[in-house]
Coordinates of C-alpha atoms and ligand atoms in Angstrom, one line a residue:
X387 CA -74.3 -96.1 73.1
X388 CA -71.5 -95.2 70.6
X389 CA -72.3 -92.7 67.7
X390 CA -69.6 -92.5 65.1
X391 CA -69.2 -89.1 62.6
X392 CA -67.8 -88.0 59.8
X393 CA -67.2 -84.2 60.2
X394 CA -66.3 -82.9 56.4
X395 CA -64.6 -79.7 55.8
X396 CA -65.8 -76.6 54.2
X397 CA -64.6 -73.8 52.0
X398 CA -66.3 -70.4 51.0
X399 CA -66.7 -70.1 47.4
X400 CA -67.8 -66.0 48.6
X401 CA -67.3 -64.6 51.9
X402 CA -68.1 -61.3 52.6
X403 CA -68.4 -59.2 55.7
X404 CA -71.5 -57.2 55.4
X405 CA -71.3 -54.6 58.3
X406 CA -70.4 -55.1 61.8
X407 CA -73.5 -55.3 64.0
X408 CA -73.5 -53.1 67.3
X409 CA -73.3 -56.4 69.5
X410 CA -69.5 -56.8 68.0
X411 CA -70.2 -59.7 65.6
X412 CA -70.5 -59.4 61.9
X413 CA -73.5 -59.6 59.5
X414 CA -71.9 -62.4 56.6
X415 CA -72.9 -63.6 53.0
X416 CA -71.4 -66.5 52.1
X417 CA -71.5 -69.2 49.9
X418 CA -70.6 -72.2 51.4
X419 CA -69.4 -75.6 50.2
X420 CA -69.0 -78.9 52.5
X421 CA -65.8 -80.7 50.9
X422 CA -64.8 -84.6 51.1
X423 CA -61.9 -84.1 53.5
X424 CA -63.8 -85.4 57.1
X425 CA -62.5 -85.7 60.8
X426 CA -63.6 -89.0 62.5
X427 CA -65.8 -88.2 65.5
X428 CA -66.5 -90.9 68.1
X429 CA -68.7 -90.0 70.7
X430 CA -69.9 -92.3 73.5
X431 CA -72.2 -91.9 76.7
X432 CA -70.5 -93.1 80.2
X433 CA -71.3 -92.0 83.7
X434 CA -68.8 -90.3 84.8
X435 CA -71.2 -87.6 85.2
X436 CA -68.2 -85.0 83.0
X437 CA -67.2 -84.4 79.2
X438 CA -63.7 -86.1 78.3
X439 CA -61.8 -85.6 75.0
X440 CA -59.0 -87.3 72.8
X441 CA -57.6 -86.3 69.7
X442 CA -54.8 -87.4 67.3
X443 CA -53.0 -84.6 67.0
X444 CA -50.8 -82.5 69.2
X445 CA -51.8 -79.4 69.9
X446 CA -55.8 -79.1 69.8
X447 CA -57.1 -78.0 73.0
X448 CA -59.0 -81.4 75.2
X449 CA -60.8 -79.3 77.9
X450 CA -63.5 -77.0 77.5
X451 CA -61.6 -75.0 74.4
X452 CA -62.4 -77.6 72.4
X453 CA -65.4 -77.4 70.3
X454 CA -66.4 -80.3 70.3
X455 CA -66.6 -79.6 74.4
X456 CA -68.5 -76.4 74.0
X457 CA -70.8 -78.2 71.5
X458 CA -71.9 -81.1 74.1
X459 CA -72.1 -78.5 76.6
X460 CA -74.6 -76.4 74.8
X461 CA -76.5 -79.7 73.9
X462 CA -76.9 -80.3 77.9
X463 CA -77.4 -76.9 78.6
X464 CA -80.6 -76.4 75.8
X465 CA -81.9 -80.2 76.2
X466 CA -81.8 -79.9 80.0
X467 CA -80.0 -82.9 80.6
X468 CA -78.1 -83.1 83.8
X469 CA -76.7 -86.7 83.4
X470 CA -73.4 -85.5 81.1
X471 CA -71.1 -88.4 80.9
X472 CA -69.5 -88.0 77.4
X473 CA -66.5 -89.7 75.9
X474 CA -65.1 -87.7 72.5
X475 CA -62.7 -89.1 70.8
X476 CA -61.4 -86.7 67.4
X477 CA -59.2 -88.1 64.8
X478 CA -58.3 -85.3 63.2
X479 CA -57.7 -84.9 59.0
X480 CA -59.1 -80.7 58.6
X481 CA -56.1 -79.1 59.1
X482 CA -56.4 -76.6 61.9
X483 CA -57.1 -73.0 61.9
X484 CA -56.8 -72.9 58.1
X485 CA -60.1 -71.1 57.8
X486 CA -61.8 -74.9 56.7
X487 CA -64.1 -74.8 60.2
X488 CA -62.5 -78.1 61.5
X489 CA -63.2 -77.4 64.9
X490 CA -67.2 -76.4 63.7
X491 CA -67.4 -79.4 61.8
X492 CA -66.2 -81.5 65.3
X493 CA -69.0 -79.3 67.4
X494 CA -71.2 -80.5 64.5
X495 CA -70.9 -83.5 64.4
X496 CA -71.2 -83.7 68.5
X497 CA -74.4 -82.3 68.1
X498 CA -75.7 -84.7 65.8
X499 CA -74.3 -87.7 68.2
X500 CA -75.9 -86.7 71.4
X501 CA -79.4 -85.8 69.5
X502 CA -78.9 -89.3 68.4
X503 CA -77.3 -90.8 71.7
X504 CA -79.9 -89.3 74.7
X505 CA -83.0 -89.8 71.3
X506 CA -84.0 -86.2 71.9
X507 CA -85.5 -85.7 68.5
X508 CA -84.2 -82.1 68.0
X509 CA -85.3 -80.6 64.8
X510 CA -82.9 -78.9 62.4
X511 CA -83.7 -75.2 63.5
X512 CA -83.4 -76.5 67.1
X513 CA -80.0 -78.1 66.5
X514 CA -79.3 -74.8 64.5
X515 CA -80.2 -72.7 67.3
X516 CA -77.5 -74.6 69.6
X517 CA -74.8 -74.6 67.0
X518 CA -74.8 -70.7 66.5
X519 CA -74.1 -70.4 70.4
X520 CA -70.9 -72.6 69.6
X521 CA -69.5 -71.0 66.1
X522 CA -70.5 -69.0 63.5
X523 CA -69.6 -71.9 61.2
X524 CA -71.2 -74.7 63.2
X525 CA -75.1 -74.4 61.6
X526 CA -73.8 -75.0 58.3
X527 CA -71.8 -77.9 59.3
X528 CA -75.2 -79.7 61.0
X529 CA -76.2 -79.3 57.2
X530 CA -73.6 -79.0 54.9
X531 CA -73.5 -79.3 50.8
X532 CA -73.9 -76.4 49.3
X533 CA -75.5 -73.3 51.1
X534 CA -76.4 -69.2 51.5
X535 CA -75.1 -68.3 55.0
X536 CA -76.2 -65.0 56.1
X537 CA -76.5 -63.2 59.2
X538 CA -74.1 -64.5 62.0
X539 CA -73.9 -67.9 60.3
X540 CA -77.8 -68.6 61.5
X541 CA -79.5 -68.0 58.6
X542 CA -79.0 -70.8 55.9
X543 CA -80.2 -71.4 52.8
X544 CA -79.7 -73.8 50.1
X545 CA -78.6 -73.3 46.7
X546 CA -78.0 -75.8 43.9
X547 CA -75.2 -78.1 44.2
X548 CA -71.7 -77.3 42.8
X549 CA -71.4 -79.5 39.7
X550 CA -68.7 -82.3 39.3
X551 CA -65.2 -80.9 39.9
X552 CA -62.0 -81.1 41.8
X553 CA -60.6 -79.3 44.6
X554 CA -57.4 -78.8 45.2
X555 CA -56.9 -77.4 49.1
X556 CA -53.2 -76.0 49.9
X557 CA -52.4 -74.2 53.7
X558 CA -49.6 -72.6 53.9
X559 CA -47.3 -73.3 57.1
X560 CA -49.3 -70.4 58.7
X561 CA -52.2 -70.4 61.3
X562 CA -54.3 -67.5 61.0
X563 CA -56.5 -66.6 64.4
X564 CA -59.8 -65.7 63.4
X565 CA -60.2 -63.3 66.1
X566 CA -57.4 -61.0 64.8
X567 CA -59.0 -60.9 61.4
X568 CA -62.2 -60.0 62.3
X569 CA -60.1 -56.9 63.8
X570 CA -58.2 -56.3 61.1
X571 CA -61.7 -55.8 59.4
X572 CA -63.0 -53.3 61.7
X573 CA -59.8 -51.2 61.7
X574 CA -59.1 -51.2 58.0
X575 CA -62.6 -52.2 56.7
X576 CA -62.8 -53.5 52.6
X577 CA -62.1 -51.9 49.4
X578 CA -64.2 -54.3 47.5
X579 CA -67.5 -55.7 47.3
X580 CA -67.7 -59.2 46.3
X581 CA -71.0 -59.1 43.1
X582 CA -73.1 -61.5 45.7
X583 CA -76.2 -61.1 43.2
X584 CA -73.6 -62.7 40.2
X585 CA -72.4 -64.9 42.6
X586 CA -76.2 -66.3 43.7
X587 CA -77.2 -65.6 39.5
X588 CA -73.7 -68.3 39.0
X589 CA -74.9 -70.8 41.5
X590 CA -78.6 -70.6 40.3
X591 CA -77.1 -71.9 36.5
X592 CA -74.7 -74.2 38.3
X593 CA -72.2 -72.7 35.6
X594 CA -68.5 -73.5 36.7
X595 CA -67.2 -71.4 34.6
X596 CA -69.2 -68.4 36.2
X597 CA -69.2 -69.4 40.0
X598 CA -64.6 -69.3 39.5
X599 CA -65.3 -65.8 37.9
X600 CA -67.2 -64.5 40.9
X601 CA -65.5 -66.3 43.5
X602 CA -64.2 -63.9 46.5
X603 CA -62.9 -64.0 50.0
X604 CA -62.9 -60.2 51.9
X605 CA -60.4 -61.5 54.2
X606 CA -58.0 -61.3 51.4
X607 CA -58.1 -57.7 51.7
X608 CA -56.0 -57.4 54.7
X609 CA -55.0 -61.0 55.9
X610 CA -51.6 -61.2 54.7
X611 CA -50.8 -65.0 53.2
X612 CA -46.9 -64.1 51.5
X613 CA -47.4 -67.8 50.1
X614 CA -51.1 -66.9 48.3
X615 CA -50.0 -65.5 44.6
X616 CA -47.6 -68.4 44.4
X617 CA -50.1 -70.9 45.0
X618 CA -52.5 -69.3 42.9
X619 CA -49.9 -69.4 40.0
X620 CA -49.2 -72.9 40.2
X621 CA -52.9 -73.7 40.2
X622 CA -53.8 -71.2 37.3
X623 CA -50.8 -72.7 35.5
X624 CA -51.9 -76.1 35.8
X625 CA -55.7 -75.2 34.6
X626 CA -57.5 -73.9 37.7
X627 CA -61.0 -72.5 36.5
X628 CA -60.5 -70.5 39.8
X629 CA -58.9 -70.0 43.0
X630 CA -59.8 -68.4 46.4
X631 CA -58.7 -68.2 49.7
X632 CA -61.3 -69.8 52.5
X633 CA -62.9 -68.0 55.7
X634 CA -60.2 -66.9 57.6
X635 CA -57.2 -68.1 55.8
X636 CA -54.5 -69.1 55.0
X637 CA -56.2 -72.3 53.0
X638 CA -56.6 -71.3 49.3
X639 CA -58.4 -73.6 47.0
X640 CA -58.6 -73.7 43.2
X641 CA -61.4 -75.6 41.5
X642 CA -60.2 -78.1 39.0
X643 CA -62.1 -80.1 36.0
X644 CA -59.9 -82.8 35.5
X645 CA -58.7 -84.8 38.6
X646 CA -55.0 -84.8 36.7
X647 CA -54.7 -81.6 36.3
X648 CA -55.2 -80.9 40.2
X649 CA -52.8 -83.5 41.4
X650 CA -50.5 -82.3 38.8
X651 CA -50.8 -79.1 40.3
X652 CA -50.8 -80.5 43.8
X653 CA -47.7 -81.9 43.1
X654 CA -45.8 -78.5 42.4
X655 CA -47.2 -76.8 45.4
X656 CA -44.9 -78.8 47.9
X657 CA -42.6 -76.4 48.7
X658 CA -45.1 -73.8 49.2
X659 CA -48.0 -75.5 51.0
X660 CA -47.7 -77.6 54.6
X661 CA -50.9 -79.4 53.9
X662 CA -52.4 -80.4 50.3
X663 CA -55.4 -82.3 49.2
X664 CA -57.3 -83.4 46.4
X665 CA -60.9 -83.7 47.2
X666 CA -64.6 -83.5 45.7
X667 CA -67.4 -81.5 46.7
X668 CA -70.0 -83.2 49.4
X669 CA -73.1 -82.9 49.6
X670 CA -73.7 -82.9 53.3
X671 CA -71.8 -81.6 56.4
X672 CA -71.8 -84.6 58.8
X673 CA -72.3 -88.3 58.1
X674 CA -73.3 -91.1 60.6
X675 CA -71.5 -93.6 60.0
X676 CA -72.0 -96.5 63.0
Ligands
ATP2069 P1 -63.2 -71.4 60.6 O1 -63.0 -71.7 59.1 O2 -64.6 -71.8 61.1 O3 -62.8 -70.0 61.0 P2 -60.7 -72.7 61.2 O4 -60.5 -73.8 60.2 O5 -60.0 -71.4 60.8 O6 -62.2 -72.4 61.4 P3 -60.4 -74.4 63.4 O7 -59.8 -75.6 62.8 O8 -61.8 -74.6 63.7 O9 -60.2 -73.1 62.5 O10 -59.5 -74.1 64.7 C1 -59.4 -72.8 65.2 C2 -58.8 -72.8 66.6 O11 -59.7 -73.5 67.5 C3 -57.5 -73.6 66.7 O12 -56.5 -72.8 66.9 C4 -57.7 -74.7 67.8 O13 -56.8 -74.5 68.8 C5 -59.1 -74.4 68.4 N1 -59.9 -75.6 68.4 C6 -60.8 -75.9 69.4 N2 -61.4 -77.0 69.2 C7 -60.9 -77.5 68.0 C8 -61.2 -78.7 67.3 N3 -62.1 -79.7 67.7 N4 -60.5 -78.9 66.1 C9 -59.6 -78.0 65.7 N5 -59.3 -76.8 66.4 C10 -60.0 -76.6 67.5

């Protein structure tokens, strides 16, 4: 059987680091928002008794790195089943390590193939519970649309849907490595709070205007983008009701309400941004689509 995905991106209209928990991982709140930009994730049971991987684009790990790998290998490992012949093929459209979880959305979307694939009925806090093993992003992208993360990324949440708008996604020609800015957390810890209960009271009134007004990213704090205050000036310029930068970096995003205004702006950001694209919000975080 052959179980065919699409694995959209997210961004995080708020991210903040709560406190780091004695275990070493961090306590989050953040507001999360599944985007229309999708990896194609093709996954198909052989018997070659061993988990194989192909991707379109240089440079992504194809061994057990890959999230997709770990993702299929927590499935087998929590389902019990010994019989592990899987065939992953990832055409890749998230740019990587641009803080948009394109490797979670993959592990996702795994997930959601085998459940399929080997029928084993897994509910959604059982899927949940073998996502979290994988990444901290990887529960919200078995879900998706627009959600409360808290805790390690376990604890989910949904809040109303963002209302019609455009987003306008620029990455610098940087990669920032997660790992590093969760240090950089520790070491210099944050000098602002993001208003979480304005942020929730925005969402609650699905007021646009509001949620761009509380938008806010910790990271950006002591992750060092040079490229982020031009980009947010060209997107301002061009009408932005807001601008942000997601999880980890460097991706910032500005939230547009005319289409035009966000291509326009897309346009002008060339020079400054490797990758760039106009997209909608989505309301869910995988799709099946054969
Ligand atoms: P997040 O927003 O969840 O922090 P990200 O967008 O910053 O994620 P990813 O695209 O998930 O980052 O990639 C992070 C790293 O993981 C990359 O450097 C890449 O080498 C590795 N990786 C492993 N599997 C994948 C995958 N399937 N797709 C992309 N990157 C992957």
């Amino acid at each position: 059987m052959t179980v065919k995905i699409k694995a959209y991106a997210k961004i995080n209209l708020m991210l903040d680091i709560v406190n780091r928990r004695t275990d070493g991982y961090h306590d989050l709140f953040m507001i999360m928002q599944s985007v229309g930009i999708y990896d194609t994730v093709t996954v198909c049971e052989n018997d070659t008794e061993s988990i194989s991987i192909t991707c379109s684009e240089e440079g992504i790990p194809l061994d057990s790195r890959n999230i997709a790998w770990k993702a299929a290998e927590a499935f087998f490992v929590a389902t019990g089943i010994r019989n592990k012949g899987t065939e992953i093929n990832i055409v890749k459209r998230i740019p990587h390590a641009a803080g948009l979880a394109g490797g979670s959305a993959d592990g996702a979307a795994v997930i959601i193939a085998l459940n399929k694939i080997y029928d084993t009925k897994l509910s959604d806090d059982e899927l949940c519970k073998i996502g979290v093993k994988v990444g901290a992003d990887v529960p919200f992208c078995l879900t998706g649309g627009t959600m409360l993360s808290q805790g390690i990324g376990d604890i989910l949440h949904k809040v109303r849907p963002l209302r019609r708008c455009h987003i306008l996604l620029a990455k610098p020609d940087i990669s920032v490595n997660t790992g590093y800015a969760y240090r950089q957390f520790d070491t210099f810890g944050k000098m602002h709070t993001p208003d979480k209960l304005g942020m929730l009271c925005a969402m609650q009134s699905r007021d646009l205007n509001q949620i761009c007004d509380k938008m806010e990213n910790v990271f950006e704090q002591f992750i060092e983008v040079p490229e982020r205050i031009a980009i947010k000036e060209i997107m301002k310029k061009n009408g932005a009701l807001g601008f942000c930068m997601s999880g980890s970096g460097p991706t910032v995003f500005g939230i547009f309400e005319n289409k035009s205004d966000a291509e326009n702006a897309a346009v002008q950001l060339k020079n400054i941004a490797k990758d760039i694209a106009v997209c909608r919000p989505v309301n869910r975080g995988c799709k099946i689509v054969e």
